[in-house]
């Protein structure tokens, strides 16, 4: 996977969806702003001037699993019948 860097300026709600106002950064600009060389394989963002990186993980599908202790659900159209879904979020780097 190839990484990327963006600066998030804010967000607005359009048709009940969150739309982020982001500007892509070049790696050189991002390295300078971060004060170090960023890993080109990762996705990075500056959110409220904090350097954040994207982490992704697999979690059981909420559409077809019933018990919190289950590793995966039975499979449904929401998860493509895998019982699990990939999710990602930003964490402070
Ligand atoms: Zn499912």
Short mmCIF file of N, CA, C and O and ligand atoms in Angstrom, two decimals:
data_model
loop_
_atom_site.label_atom_id
_atom_site.label_comp_id
_atom_site.label_asym_id
_atom_site.label_seq_id
_atom_site.Cartn_x
_atom_site.Cartn_y
_atom_site.Cartn_z
N UNK A 1 0.85 -1.19 0.00
CA UNK A 1 0.00 0.00 0.00
C UNK A 1 0.88 1.24 0.00
O UNK A 1 1.86 1.32 0.72
N UNK A 2 0.51 2.19 -0.82
CA UNK A 2 1.25 3.44 -0.87
C UNK A 2 0.61 4.44 0.07
O UNK A 2 -0.60 4.56 0.11
N UNK A 3 1.43 5.14 0.81
CA UNK A 3 0.91 6.08 1.79
C UNK A 3 0.59 7.43 1.19
O UNK A 3 0.76 7.66 0.00
N UNK A 4 0.10 8.31 2.04
CA UNK A 4 -0.22 9.67 1.61
C UNK A 4 -0.22 10.57 2.84
O UNK A 4 -0.23 10.10 3.97
N UNK A 5 -0.19 11.85 2.59
CA UNK A 5 -0.26 12.83 3.69
C UNK A 5 -1.26 13.91 3.32
O UNK A 5 -1.27 14.39 2.19
N UNK A 6 -2.07 14.29 4.27
CA UNK A 6 -3.01 15.39 4.06
C UNK A 6 -2.99 16.30 5.29
O UNK A 6 -2.57 15.90 6.37
N UNK A 7 -3.43 17.53 5.08
CA UNK A 7 -3.72 18.43 6.20
C UNK A 7 -5.23 18.57 6.27
O UNK A 7 -5.88 18.85 5.25
N UNK A 8 -5.79 18.32 7.43
CA UNK A 8 -7.24 18.49 7.59
C UNK A 8 -7.53 19.86 8.16
O UNK A 8 -7.05 20.22 9.23
N UNK A 9 -8.31 20.63 7.41
CA UNK A 9 -8.65 21.99 7.85
C UNK A 9 -9.93 22.02 8.67
O UNK A 9 -10.14 22.91 9.47
N UNK A 10 -10.80 21.06 8.42
CA UNK A 10 -12.07 21.05 9.13
C UNK A 10 -13.01 20.10 8.43
O UNK A 10 -12.58 19.28 7.62
N UNK A 11 -14.28 20.21 8.73
CA UNK A 11 -15.24 19.35 8.05
C UNK A 11 -16.60 20.05 8.01
O UNK A 11 -16.83 21.02 8.72
N UNK A 12 -17.44 19.57 7.14
CA UNK A 12 -18.82 20.05 7.13
C UNK A 12 -19.74 18.86 6.90
O UNK A 12 -19.30 17.81 6.46
N UNK A 13 -21.00 19.06 7.23
CA UNK A 13 -21.99 18.00 7.08
C UNK A 13 -22.78 18.27 5.80
O UNK A 13 -23.39 19.32 5.66
N UNK A 14 -22.71 17.35 4.86
CA UNK A 14 -23.43 17.49 3.59
C UNK A 14 -24.31 16.26 3.42
O UNK A 14 -23.81 15.14 3.39
N UNK A 15 -25.60 16.48 3.34
CA UNK A 15 -26.55 15.36 3.19
C UNK A 15 -26.33 14.30 4.26
O UNK A 15 -26.22 13.10 3.96
N UNK A 16 -26.18 14.72 5.52
CA UNK A 16 -25.97 13.82 6.65
C UNK A 16 -24.66 13.05 6.59
O UNK A 16 -24.48 12.08 7.31
N UNK A 17 -23.77 13.45 5.72
CA UNK A 17 -22.46 12.80 5.68
C UNK A 17 -21.40 13.81 6.06
O UNK A 17 -21.50 14.98 5.74
N UNK A 18 -20.35 13.30 6.71
CA UNK A 18 -19.25 14.18 7.08
C UNK A 18 -18.30 14.29 5.88
O UNK A 18 -17.85 13.29 5.35
N UNK A 19 -18.06 15.52 5.46
CA UNK A 19 -17.13 15.75 4.35
C UNK A 19 -15.94 16.53 4.92
O UNK A 19 -16.13 17.62 5.47
N UNK A 20 -14.75 15.97 4.81
CA UNK A 20 -13.57 16.61 5.37
C UNK A 20 -12.96 17.56 4.37
O UNK A 20 -12.92 17.29 3.17
N UNK A 21 -12.50 18.69 4.87
CA UNK A 21 -11.78 19.66 4.06
C UNK A 21 -10.29 19.38 4.24
O UNK A 21 -9.72 19.71 5.26
N UNK A 22 -9.69 18.71 3.27
CA UNK A 22 -8.30 18.28 3.38
C UNK A 22 -7.50 18.70 2.16
O UNK A 22 -8.02 18.75 1.06
N UNK A 23 -6.24 19.00 2.39
CA UNK A 23 -5.33 19.33 1.30
C UNK A 23 -4.19 18.32 1.30
O UNK A 23 -3.59 18.08 2.34
N UNK A 24 -3.90 17.72 0.15
CA UNK A 24 -2.76 16.80 0.10
C UNK A 24 -1.44 17.55 0.29
O UNK A 24 -1.32 18.70 -0.12
N UNK A 25 -0.48 16.90 0.91
CA UNK A 25 0.85 17.47 1.09
C UNK A 25 1.86 16.62 0.33
O UNK A 25 1.66 15.41 0.20
N UNK A 26 2.93 17.23 -0.11
CA UNK A 26 4.01 16.43 -0.68
C UNK A 26 4.80 15.82 0.48
O UNK A 26 4.73 16.30 1.62
N UNK A 27 5.55 14.76 0.21
CA UNK A 27 6.34 14.12 1.27
C UNK A 27 7.34 15.09 1.86
O UNK A 27 7.59 15.09 3.06
N UNK A 28 7.96 15.92 1.00
CA UNK A 28 8.96 16.88 1.49
C UNK A 28 8.34 17.87 2.47
O UNK A 28 8.89 18.14 3.54
N UNK A 29 7.17 18.41 2.09
CA UNK A 29 6.47 19.35 2.98
C UNK A 29 6.09 18.66 4.29
O UNK A 29 6.21 19.24 5.37
N UNK A 30 5.63 17.43 4.17
CA UNK A 30 5.18 16.69 5.36
C UNK A 30 6.34 16.38 6.29
O UNK A 30 6.22 16.52 7.51
N UNK A 31 7.48 15.96 5.72
CA UNK A 31 8.67 15.67 6.54
C UNK A 31 9.08 16.91 7.33
O UNK A 31 9.43 16.84 8.50
N UNK A 32 9.04 18.06 6.62
CA UNK A 32 9.44 19.30 7.25
C UNK A 32 8.50 19.67 8.40
O UNK A 32 8.93 20.03 9.49
N UNK A 33 7.21 19.53 8.15
CA UNK A 33 6.21 19.87 9.15
C UNK A 33 6.28 18.92 10.35
O UNK A 33 6.10 19.32 11.49
N UNK A 34 6.57 17.64 10.07
CA UNK A 34 6.64 16.64 11.14
C UNK A 34 7.96 16.71 11.88
O UNK A 34 8.08 16.23 13.00
N UNK A 35 8.99 17.28 11.23
CA UNK A 35 10.30 17.34 11.85
C UNK A 35 11.04 16.02 11.79
O UNK A 35 12.03 15.81 12.49
N UNK A 36 10.55 15.11 10.98
CA UNK A 36 11.23 13.83 10.78
C UNK A 36 10.75 13.23 9.48
O UNK A 36 9.78 13.70 8.89
N UNK A 37 11.46 12.19 9.05
CA UNK A 37 11.09 11.54 7.80
C UNK A 37 9.94 10.57 8.07
O UNK A 37 10.07 9.67 8.91
N UNK A 38 8.85 10.75 7.37
CA UNK A 38 7.68 9.90 7.57
C UNK A 38 7.78 8.64 6.71
O UNK A 38 8.34 8.66 5.62
N UNK A 39 7.25 7.57 7.22
CA UNK A 39 7.22 6.29 6.50
C UNK A 39 6.29 6.41 5.29
O UNK A 39 5.09 6.66 5.44
N UNK A 40 6.87 6.22 4.12
CA UNK A 40 6.11 6.39 2.86
C UNK A 40 5.04 5.32 2.68
O UNK A 40 4.20 5.44 1.79
N UNK A 41 5.07 4.25 3.43
CA UNK A 41 4.07 3.19 3.27
C UNK A 41 2.80 3.46 4.05
O UNK A 41 1.79 2.79 3.88
N UNK A 42 2.86 4.48 4.95
CA UNK A 42 1.72 4.73 5.84
C UNK A 42 0.93 5.95 5.35
O UNK A 42 1.43 6.76 4.60
N UNK A 43 -0.31 6.04 5.86
CA UNK A 43 -1.12 7.22 5.60
C UNK A 43 -1.04 8.13 6.81
O UNK A 43 -1.23 7.68 7.94
N UNK A 44 -0.77 9.39 6.57
CA UNK A 44 -0.59 10.37 7.63
C UNK A 44 -1.54 11.54 7.43
O UNK A 44 -1.94 11.83 6.31
N UNK A 45 -1.84 12.22 8.52
CA UNK A 45 -2.64 13.44 8.42
C UNK A 45 -2.24 14.38 9.55
O UNK A 45 -1.88 13.94 10.64
N UNK A 46 -2.28 15.66 9.25
CA UNK A 46 -2.13 16.66 10.31
C UNK A 46 -3.53 17.13 10.66
O UNK A 46 -4.21 17.75 9.86
N UNK A 47 -3.98 16.78 11.87
CA UNK A 47 -5.31 17.14 12.32
C UNK A 47 -5.15 18.02 13.56
O UNK A 47 -4.51 17.60 14.53
N UNK A 48 -5.67 19.22 13.52
CA UNK A 48 -5.45 20.22 14.59
C UNK A 48 -3.96 20.38 14.86
O UNK A 48 -3.54 20.50 16.01
N UNK A 49 -3.18 20.34 13.77
CA UNK A 49 -1.72 20.48 13.85
C UNK A 49 -1.01 19.33 14.54
O UNK A 49 0.17 19.41 14.81
N UNK A 50 -1.74 18.25 14.87
CA UNK A 50 -1.11 17.06 15.44
C UNK A 50 -0.88 16.06 14.32
O UNK A 50 -1.77 15.83 13.50
N UNK A 51 0.29 15.45 14.33
CA UNK A 51 0.57 14.41 13.36
C UNK A 51 -0.16 13.13 13.75
O UNK A 51 -0.03 12.65 14.88
N UNK A 52 -0.95 12.61 12.84
CA UNK A 52 -1.70 11.39 13.11
C UNK A 52 -1.41 10.37 12.02
O UNK A 52 -1.11 10.74 10.88
N UNK A 53 -1.49 9.11 12.36
CA UNK A 53 -1.36 8.09 11.32
C UNK A 53 -2.58 7.21 11.30
O UNK A 53 -3.29 7.07 12.30
N UNK A 54 -2.80 6.65 10.13
CA UNK A 54 -3.98 5.81 9.94
C UNK A 54 -3.65 4.38 10.35
O UNK A 54 -2.65 3.82 9.90
N UNK A 55 -4.45 3.81 11.22
CA UNK A 55 -4.29 2.39 11.53
C UNK A 55 -5.54 1.68 11.03
O UNK A 55 -6.64 2.23 11.04
N UNK A 56 -5.36 0.46 10.55
CA UNK A 56 -6.53 -0.30 10.12
C UNK A 56 -6.50 -1.67 10.79
O UNK A 56 -5.44 -2.17 11.17
N UNK A 57 -7.66 -2.21 10.98
CA UNK A 57 -7.77 -3.46 11.71
C UNK A 57 -9.02 -4.20 11.25
O UNK A 57 -9.90 -3.61 10.61
N UNK A 58 -9.07 -5.47 11.58
CA UNK A 58 -10.22 -6.29 11.22
C UNK A 58 -11.09 -6.47 12.45
O UNK A 58 -10.59 -6.72 13.54
N UNK A 59 -12.39 -6.32 12.28
CA UNK A 59 -13.31 -6.45 13.41
C UNK A 59 -14.53 -7.24 12.93
O UNK A 59 -14.84 -7.22 11.74
N UNK A 60 -15.17 -7.94 13.86
CA UNK A 60 -16.33 -8.73 13.47
C UNK A 60 -17.41 -7.80 12.92
O UNK A 60 -17.55 -6.66 13.34
N UNK A 61 -18.18 -8.31 11.98
CA UNK A 61 -19.20 -7.51 11.32
C UNK A 61 -20.38 -7.29 12.26
O UNK A 61 -20.91 -8.24 12.83
N UNK A 62 -20.79 -6.02 12.41
CA UNK A 62 -21.92 -5.74 13.31
C UNK A 62 -23.24 -6.15 12.66
O UNK A 62 -24.26 -6.26 13.33
N UNK A 63 -23.22 -6.39 11.33
CA UNK A 63 -24.45 -6.76 10.64
C UNK A 63 -24.86 -8.21 10.86
O UNK A 63 -26.03 -8.56 10.74
N UNK A 64 -23.91 -9.09 11.17
CA UNK A 64 -24.25 -10.51 11.24
C UNK A 64 -23.69 -11.23 12.46
O UNK A 64 -23.82 -12.44 12.57
N UNK A 65 -23.04 -10.52 13.38
CA UNK A 65 -22.59 -11.20 14.60
C UNK A 65 -23.48 -10.75 15.75
O UNK A 65 -23.96 -9.62 15.77
N UNK A 66 -23.71 -11.64 16.69
CA UNK A 66 -24.66 -11.33 17.76
C UNK A 66 -24.00 -11.19 19.11
O UNK A 66 -24.39 -10.36 19.91
N UNK A 67 -23.01 -12.03 19.40
CA UNK A 67 -22.39 -11.99 20.72
C UNK A 67 -21.10 -11.18 20.67
O UNK A 67 -20.32 -11.34 19.73
N UNK A 68 -20.88 -10.34 21.68
CA UNK A 68 -19.64 -9.56 21.70
C UNK A 68 -18.39 -10.45 21.72
O UNK A 68 -17.34 -10.03 21.29
N UNK A 69 -18.49 -11.66 22.22
CA UNK A 69 -17.33 -12.53 22.31
C UNK A 69 -16.95 -13.21 21.00
O UNK A 69 -15.88 -13.80 20.90
N UNK A 70 -17.82 -13.13 20.00
CA UNK A 70 -17.54 -13.82 18.74
C UNK A 70 -16.40 -13.15 17.98
O UNK A 70 -16.27 -11.94 17.99
N UNK A 71 -15.60 -13.96 17.29
CA UNK A 71 -14.54 -13.42 16.45
C UNK A 71 -15.11 -12.89 15.14
O UNK A 71 -14.62 -11.94 14.57
N UNK A 72 -16.13 -13.56 14.64
CA UNK A 72 -16.70 -13.17 13.35
C UNK A 72 -18.18 -13.55 13.32
O UNK A 72 -18.63 -14.39 14.09
N UNK A 73 -18.90 -12.91 12.41
CA UNK A 73 -20.31 -13.20 12.27
C UNK A 73 -20.56 -14.34 11.31
O UNK A 73 -19.63 -15.00 10.83
N UNK A 74 -21.82 -14.57 11.02
CA UNK A 74 -22.20 -15.65 10.11
C UNK A 74 -21.93 -15.27 8.64
O UNK A 74 -21.88 -16.15 7.79
N UNK A 75 -21.83 -14.00 8.37
CA UNK A 75 -21.66 -13.52 7.00
C UNK A 75 -22.96 -12.89 6.52
O UNK A 75 -24.04 -13.45 6.73
N UNK A 76 -22.86 -11.74 5.90
CA UNK A 76 -24.04 -11.06 5.37
C UNK A 76 -23.59 -10.15 4.22
O UNK A 76 -22.40 -10.06 3.93
N UNK A 77 -24.53 -9.48 3.61
CA UNK A 77 -24.18 -8.65 2.45
C UNK A 77 -23.31 -7.46 2.87
O UNK A 77 -22.52 -6.95 2.09
N UNK A 78 -23.46 -7.02 4.14
CA UNK A 78 -22.69 -5.87 4.61
C UNK A 78 -21.18 -6.15 4.61
O UNK A 78 -20.37 -5.27 4.33
N UNK A 79 -20.83 -7.39 4.94
CA UNK A 79 -19.40 -7.73 5.06
C UNK A 79 -18.93 -8.60 3.90
O UNK A 79 -17.82 -9.14 3.93
N UNK A 80 -19.77 -8.76 2.88
CA UNK A 80 -19.38 -9.60 1.75
C UNK A 80 -19.29 -11.06 2.14
O UNK A 80 -18.50 -11.80 1.57
N UNK A 81 -20.04 -11.47 3.16
CA UNK A 81 -20.11 -12.86 3.63
C UNK A 81 -18.78 -13.36 4.19
O UNK A 81 -18.46 -14.53 4.13
N UNK A 82 -17.99 -12.43 4.77
CA UNK A 82 -16.75 -12.82 5.44
C UNK A 82 -16.94 -12.86 6.95
O UNK A 82 -16.11 -13.44 7.65
N UNK A 83 -17.97 -12.20 7.45
CA UNK A 83 -18.19 -12.17 8.89
C UNK A 83 -17.35 -11.13 9.61
O UNK A 83 -17.50 -10.89 10.80
N UNK A 84 -16.41 -10.53 8.89
CA UNK A 84 -15.55 -9.50 9.46
C UNK A 84 -15.46 -8.33 8.49
O UNK A 84 -15.69 -8.49 7.29
N UNK A 85 -15.12 -7.17 9.00
CA UNK A 85 -14.94 -5.99 8.15
C UNK A 85 -13.62 -5.31 8.51
O UNK A 85 -13.11 -5.46 9.63
N UNK A 86 -13.06 -4.58 7.56
CA UNK A 86 -11.85 -3.80 7.81
C UNK A 86 -12.28 -2.40 8.21
O UNK A 86 -13.18 -1.83 7.62
N UNK A 87 -11.64 -1.88 9.23
CA UNK A 87 -11.92 -0.51 9.64
C UNK A 87 -10.62 0.22 9.82
O UNK A 87 -9.58 -0.40 10.05
N UNK A 88 -10.67 1.53 9.74
CA UNK A 88 -9.46 2.30 10.00
C UNK A 88 -9.83 3.59 10.72
O UNK A 88 -10.97 4.04 10.68
N UNK A 89 -8.88 4.14 11.42
CA UNK A 89 -9.09 5.41 12.10
C UNK A 89 -7.74 6.10 12.28
O UNK A 89 -6.70 5.50 12.07
N UNK A 90 -7.80 7.37 12.65
CA UNK A 90 -6.58 8.15 12.87
C UNK A 90 -6.20 8.06 14.33
O UNK A 90 -7.05 8.17 15.22
N UNK A 91 -4.92 7.87 14.59
CA UNK A 91 -4.42 7.94 15.97
C UNK A 91 -3.23 8.90 15.99
O UNK A 91 -2.53 9.05 15.00
N UNK A 92 -3.06 9.55 17.14
CA UNK A 92 -1.93 10.46 17.26
C UNK A 92 -0.62 9.69 17.10
O UNK A 92 -0.45 8.65 17.72
N UNK A 93 0.27 10.22 16.27
CA UNK A 93 1.52 9.49 16.01
C UNK A 93 2.57 9.86 17.06
O UNK A 93 2.57 10.93 17.60
ZN1 LIG B 1 -21.81 -9.35 8.11
#
